[in-house]
mmCIF file of C-alpha atoms in Angstrom:
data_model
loop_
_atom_site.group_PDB
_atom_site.id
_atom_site.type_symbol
_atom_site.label_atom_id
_atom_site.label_comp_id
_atom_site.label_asym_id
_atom_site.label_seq_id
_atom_site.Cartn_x
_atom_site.Cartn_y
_atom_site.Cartn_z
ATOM 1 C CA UNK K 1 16.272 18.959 -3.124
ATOM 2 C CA UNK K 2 13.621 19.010 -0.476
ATOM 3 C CA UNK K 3 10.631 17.127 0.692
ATOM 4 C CA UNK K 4 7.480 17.175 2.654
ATOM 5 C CA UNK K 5 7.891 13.987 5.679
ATOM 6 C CA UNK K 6 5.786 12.141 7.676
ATOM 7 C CA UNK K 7 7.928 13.593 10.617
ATOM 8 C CA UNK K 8 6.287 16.907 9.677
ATOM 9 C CA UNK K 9 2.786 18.198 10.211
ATOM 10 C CA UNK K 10 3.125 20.215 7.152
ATOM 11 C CA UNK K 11 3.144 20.124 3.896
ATOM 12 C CA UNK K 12 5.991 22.570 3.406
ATOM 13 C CA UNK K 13 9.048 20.443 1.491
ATOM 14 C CA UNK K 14 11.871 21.780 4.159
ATOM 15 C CA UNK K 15 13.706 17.908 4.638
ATOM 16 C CA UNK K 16 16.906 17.065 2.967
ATOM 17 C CA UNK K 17 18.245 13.482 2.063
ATOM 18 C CA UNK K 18 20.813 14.888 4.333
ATOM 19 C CA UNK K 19 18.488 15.062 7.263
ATOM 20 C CA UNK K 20 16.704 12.197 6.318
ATOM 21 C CA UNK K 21 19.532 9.732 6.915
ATOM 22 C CA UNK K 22 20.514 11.539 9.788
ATOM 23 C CA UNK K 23 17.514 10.499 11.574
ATOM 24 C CA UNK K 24 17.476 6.770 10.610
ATOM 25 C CA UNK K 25 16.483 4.315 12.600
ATOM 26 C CA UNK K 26 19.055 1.741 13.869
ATOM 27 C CA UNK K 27 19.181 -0.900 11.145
ATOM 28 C CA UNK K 28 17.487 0.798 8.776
ATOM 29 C CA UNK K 29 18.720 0.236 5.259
ATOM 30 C CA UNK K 30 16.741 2.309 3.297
ATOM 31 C CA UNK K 31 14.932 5.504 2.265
ATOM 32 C CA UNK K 32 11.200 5.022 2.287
ATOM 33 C CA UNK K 33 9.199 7.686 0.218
ATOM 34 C CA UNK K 34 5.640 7.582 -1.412
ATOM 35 C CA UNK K 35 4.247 9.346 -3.975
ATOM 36 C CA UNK K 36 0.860 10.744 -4.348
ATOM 37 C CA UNK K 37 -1.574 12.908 -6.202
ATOM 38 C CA UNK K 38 -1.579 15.617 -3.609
ATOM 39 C CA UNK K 39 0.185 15.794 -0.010
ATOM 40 C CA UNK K 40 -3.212 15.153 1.827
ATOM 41 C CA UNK K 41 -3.289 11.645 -0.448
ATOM 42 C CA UNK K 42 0.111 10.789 0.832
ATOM 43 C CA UNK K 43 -0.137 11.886 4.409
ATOM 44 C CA UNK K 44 -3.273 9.831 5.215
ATOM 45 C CA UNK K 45 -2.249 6.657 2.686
ATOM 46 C CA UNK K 46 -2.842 3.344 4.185
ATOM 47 C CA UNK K 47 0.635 2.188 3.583
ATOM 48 C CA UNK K 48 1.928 4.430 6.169
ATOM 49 C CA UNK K 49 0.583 2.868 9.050
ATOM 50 C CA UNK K 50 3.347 0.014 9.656
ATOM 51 C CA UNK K 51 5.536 3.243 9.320
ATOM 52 C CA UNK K 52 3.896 5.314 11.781
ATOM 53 C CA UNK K 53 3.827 2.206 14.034
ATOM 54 C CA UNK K 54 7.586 1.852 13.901
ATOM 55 C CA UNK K 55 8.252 5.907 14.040
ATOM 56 C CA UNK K 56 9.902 5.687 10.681
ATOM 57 C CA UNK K 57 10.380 8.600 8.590
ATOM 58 C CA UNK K 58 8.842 8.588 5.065
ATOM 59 C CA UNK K 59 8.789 11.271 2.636
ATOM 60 C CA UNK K 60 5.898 12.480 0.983
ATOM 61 C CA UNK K 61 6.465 13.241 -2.766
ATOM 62 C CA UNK K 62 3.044 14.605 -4.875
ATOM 63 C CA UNK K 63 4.880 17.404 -7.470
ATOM 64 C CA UNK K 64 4.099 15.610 -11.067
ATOM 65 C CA UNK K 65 8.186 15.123 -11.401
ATOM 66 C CA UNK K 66 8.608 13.134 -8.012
ATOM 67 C CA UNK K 67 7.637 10.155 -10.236
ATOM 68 C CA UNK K 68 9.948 10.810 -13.098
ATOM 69 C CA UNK K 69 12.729 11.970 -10.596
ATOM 70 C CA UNK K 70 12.712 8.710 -8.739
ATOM 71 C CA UNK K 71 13.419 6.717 -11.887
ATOM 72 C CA UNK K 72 16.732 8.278 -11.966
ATOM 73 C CA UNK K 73 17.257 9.149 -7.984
ATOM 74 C CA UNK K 74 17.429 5.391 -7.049
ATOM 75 C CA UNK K 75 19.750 5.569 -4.155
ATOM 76 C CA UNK K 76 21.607 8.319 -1.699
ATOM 77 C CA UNK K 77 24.647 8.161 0.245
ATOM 78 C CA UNK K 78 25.012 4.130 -0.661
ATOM 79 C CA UNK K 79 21.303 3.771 0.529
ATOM 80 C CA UNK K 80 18.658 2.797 -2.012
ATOM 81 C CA UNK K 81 15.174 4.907 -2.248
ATOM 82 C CA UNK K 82 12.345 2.727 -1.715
ATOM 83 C CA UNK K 83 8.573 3.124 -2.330
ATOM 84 C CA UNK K 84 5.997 1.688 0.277
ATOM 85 C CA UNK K 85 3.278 0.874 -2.471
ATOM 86 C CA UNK K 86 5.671 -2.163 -3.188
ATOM 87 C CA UNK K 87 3.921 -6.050 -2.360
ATOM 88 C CA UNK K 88 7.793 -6.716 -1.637
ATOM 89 C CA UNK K 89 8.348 -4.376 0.855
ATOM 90 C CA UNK K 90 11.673 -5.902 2.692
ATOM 91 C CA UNK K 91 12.027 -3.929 6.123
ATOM 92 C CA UNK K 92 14.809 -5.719 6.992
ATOM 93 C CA UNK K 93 16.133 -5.931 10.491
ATOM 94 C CA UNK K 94 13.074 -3.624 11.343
ATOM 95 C CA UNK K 95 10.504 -6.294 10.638
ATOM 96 C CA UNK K 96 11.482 -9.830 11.720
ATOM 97 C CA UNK K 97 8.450 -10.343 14.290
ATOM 98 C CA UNK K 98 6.335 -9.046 11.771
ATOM 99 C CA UNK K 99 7.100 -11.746 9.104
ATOM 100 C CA UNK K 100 7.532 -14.420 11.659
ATOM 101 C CA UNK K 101 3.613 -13.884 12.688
ATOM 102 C CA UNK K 102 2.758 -13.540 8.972
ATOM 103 C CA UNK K 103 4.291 -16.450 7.962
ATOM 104 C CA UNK K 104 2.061 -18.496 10.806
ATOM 105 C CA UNK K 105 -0.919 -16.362 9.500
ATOM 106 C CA UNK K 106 -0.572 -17.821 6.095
ATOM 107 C CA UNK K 107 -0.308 -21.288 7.193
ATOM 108 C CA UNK K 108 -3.551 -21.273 9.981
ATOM 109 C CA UNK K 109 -5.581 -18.781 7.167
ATOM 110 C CA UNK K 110 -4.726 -20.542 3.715
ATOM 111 C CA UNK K 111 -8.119 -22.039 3.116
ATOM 112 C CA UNK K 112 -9.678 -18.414 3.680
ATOM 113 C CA UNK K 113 -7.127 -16.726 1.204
ATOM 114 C CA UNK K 114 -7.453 -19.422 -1.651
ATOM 115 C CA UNK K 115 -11.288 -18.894 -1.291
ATOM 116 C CA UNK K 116 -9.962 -14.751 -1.973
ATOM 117 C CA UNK K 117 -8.069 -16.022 -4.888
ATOM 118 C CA UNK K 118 -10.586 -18.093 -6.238
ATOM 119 C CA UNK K 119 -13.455 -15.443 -5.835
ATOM 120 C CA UNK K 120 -11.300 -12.822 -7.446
ATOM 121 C CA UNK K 121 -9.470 -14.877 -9.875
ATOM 122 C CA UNK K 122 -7.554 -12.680 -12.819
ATOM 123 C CA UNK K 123 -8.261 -9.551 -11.577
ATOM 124 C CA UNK K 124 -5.550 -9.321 -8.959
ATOM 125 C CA UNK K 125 -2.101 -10.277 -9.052
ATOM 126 C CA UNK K 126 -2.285 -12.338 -5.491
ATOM 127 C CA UNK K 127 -3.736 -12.724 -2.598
ATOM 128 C CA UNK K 128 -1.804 -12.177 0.835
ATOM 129 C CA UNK K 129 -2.064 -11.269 4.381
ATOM 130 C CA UNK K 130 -0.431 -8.426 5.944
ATOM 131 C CA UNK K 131 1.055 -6.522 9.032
ATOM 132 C CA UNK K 132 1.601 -3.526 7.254
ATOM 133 C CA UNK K 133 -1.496 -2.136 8.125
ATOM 134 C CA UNK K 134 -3.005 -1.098 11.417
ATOM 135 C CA UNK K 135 -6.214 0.915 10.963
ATOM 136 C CA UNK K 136 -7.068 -0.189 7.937
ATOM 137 C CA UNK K 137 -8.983 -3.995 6.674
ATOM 138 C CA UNK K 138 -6.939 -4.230 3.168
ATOM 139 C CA UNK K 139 -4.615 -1.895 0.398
ATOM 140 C CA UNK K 140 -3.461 -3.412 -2.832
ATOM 141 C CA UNK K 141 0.356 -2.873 -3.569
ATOM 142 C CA UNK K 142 2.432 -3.867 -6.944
ATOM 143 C CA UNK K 143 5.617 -5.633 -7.355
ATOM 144 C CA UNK K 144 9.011 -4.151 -7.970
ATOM 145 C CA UNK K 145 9.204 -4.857 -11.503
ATOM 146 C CA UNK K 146 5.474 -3.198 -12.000
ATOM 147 C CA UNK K 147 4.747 0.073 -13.127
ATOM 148 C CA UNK K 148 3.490 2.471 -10.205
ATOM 149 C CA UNK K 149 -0.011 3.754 -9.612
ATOM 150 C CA UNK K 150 0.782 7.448 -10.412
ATOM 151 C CA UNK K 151 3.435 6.447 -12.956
ATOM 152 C CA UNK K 152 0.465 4.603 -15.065
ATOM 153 C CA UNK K 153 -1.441 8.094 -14.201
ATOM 154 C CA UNK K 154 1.190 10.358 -16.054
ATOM 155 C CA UNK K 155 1.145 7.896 -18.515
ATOM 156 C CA UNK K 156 -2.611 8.385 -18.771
ATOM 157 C CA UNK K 157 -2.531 11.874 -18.785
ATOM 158 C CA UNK K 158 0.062 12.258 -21.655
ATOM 159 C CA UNK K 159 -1.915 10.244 -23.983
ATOM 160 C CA UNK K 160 0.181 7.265 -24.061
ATOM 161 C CA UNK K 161 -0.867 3.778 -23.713
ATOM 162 C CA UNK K 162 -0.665 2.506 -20.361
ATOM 163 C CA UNK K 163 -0.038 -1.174 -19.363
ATOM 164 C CA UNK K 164 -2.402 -3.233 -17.306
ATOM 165 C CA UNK K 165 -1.900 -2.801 -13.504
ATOM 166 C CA UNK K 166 -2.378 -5.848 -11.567
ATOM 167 C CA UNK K 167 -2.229 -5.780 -7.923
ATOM 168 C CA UNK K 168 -1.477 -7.579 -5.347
ATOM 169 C CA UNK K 169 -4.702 -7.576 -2.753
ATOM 170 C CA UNK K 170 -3.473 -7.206 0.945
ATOM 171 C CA UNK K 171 -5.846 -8.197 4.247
ATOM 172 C CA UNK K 172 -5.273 -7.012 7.738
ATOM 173 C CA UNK K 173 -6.319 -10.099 9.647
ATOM 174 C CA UNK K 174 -6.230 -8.179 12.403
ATOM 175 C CA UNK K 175 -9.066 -5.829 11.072
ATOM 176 C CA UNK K 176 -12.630 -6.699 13.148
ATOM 177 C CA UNK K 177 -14.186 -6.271 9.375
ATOM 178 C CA UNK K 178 -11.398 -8.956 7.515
ATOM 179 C CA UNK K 179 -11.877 -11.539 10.830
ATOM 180 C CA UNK K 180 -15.744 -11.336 9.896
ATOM 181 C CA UNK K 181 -15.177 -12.214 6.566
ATOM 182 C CA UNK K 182 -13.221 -15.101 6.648
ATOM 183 C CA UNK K 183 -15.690 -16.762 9.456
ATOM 184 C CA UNK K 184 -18.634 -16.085 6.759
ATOM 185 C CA UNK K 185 -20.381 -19.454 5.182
ATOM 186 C CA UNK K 186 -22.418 -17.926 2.975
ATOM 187 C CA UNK K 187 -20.552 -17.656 -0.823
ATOM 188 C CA UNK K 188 -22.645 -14.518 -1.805
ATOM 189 C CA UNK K 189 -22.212 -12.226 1.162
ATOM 190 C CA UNK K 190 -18.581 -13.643 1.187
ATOM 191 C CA UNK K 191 -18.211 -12.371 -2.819
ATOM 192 C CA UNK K 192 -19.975 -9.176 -1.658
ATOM 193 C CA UNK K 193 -17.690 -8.554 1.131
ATOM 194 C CA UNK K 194 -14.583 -9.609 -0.418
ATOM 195 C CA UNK K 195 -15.382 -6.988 -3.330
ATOM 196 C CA UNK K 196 -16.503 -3.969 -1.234
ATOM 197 C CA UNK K 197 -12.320 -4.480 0.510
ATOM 198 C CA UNK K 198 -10.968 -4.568 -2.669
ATOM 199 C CA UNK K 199 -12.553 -1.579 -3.924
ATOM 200 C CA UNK K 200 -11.843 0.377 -0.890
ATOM 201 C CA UNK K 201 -8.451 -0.516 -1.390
ATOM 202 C CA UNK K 202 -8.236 0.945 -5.080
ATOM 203 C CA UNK K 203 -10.079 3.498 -4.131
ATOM 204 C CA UNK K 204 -7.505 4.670 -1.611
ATOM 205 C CA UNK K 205 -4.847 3.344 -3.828
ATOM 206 C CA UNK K 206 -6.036 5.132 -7.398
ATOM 207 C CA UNK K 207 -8.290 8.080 -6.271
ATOM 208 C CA UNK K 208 -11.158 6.917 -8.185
ATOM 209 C CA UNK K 209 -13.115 3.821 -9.014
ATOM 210 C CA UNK K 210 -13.981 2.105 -12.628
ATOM 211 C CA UNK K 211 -17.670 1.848 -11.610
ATOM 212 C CA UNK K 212 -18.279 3.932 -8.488
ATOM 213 C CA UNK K 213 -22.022 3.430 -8.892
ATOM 214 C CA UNK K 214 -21.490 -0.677 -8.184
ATOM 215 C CA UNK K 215 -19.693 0.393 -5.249
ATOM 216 C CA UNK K 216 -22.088 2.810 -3.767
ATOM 217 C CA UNK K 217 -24.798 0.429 -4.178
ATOM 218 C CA UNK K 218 -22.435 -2.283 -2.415
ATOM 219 C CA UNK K 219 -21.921 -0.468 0.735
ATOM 220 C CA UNK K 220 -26.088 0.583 0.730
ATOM 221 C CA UNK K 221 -26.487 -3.321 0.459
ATOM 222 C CA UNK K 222 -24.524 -4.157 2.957
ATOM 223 C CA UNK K 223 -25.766 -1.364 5.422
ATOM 224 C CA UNK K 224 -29.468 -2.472 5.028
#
């Protein structure tokens, strides 16, 4: 088996497992891949950042069996495969500062992230802040025991029913756009704000949008 990697600027699937763990980082644990509808999708996802931060390799899987694969494939050379769509992403050793800063995060910006939850209710899974992103205000992510974005899709695209997707919603406090909209007082330009990063999010998350027409007039509203 080979792969496309984010240590590549190709899309060319050249990388073994082999050569994967061969360049893992001290204390690394795991094998981080992500799947995709196409190799552009992958290369530029949002989830990648943290990764590209850290230099750490991740493979880029978009053939239409990657998903199905990787429900058998779960682990390599006594190291488990791991997606980077997951809410629970554990980094291990390669993360502490990270979830030390979070954790003070979540206790100076609760009020702001219970207003999130509030505003957005059933729709999402949670509400969190997060230092896996760099560039980029917010992504939505799913829990281990959920079923995956593009999993759902090849569900979707067989004709079989496909169970609800809820996600968890993820904000880059660091992000000049997610700072401004935690300072705002006003409940409907908050609402409007908070749903314009949340459908970014899916949007880079799913490809596409339930009602893209909502969103375009959104971001007009907001730009006038």
């Amino acid at each position: 088996m080979r792969f496309a990697s984010s240590k590549n600027d190709s899309s060319e699937q050249t990388v073994s497992l082999e050569d994967y763990v061969a360049r893992m980082k001290e204390g690394q644990k795991a094998i981080y891949y992500i799947t995709a509808d196409s190799y552009i999708a992958a290369k530029n996802s949002p989830h990648l950042e943290l990764f590209n931060k850290k230099d750490i390799e991740v493979l880029l899987l978009s053939d239409r069996i990657d998903e199905w694969m990787l429900s058998y494939l779960t682990e390599f050379d006594g190291k488990q495969l791991q997606p980077i769509t997951k809410a629970d992403l554990d980094l291990g050793d390669l993360a502490d500062k990270e979830q030390e800063e979070q954790k003070e995060q979540d206790k100076a910006f609760s009020s702001f992230i219970e207003r999130v939850k509030t505003l957005l209710g059933e729709r999402v899974k949670d509400v969190r802040l997060t230092h896996r992103l760099t560039d980029t205000p917010a992504v939505v992510s799913t829990d281990n025991d959920q079923m995956t974005t593009q999993m759902a899709k090849l569900f979707a695209a067989a004709g079989q029913p496909v169970p609800e997707v809820k996600y968890t919603f993820e904000l880059n406090l660091e992000h000049h756009l997610v700072k401004k909209v935690a300072d705002l007082a006003d409940e409907a330009e908050f609402a409007n704000w908070v749903e314009l990063l949340l459908e970014q999010a899916m949007l880079a998350e799913r490809g596409s949008l339930e009602n893209p027409t909502a969103f375009i007039k959104r971001i007009n509203s907001l730009l006038a």
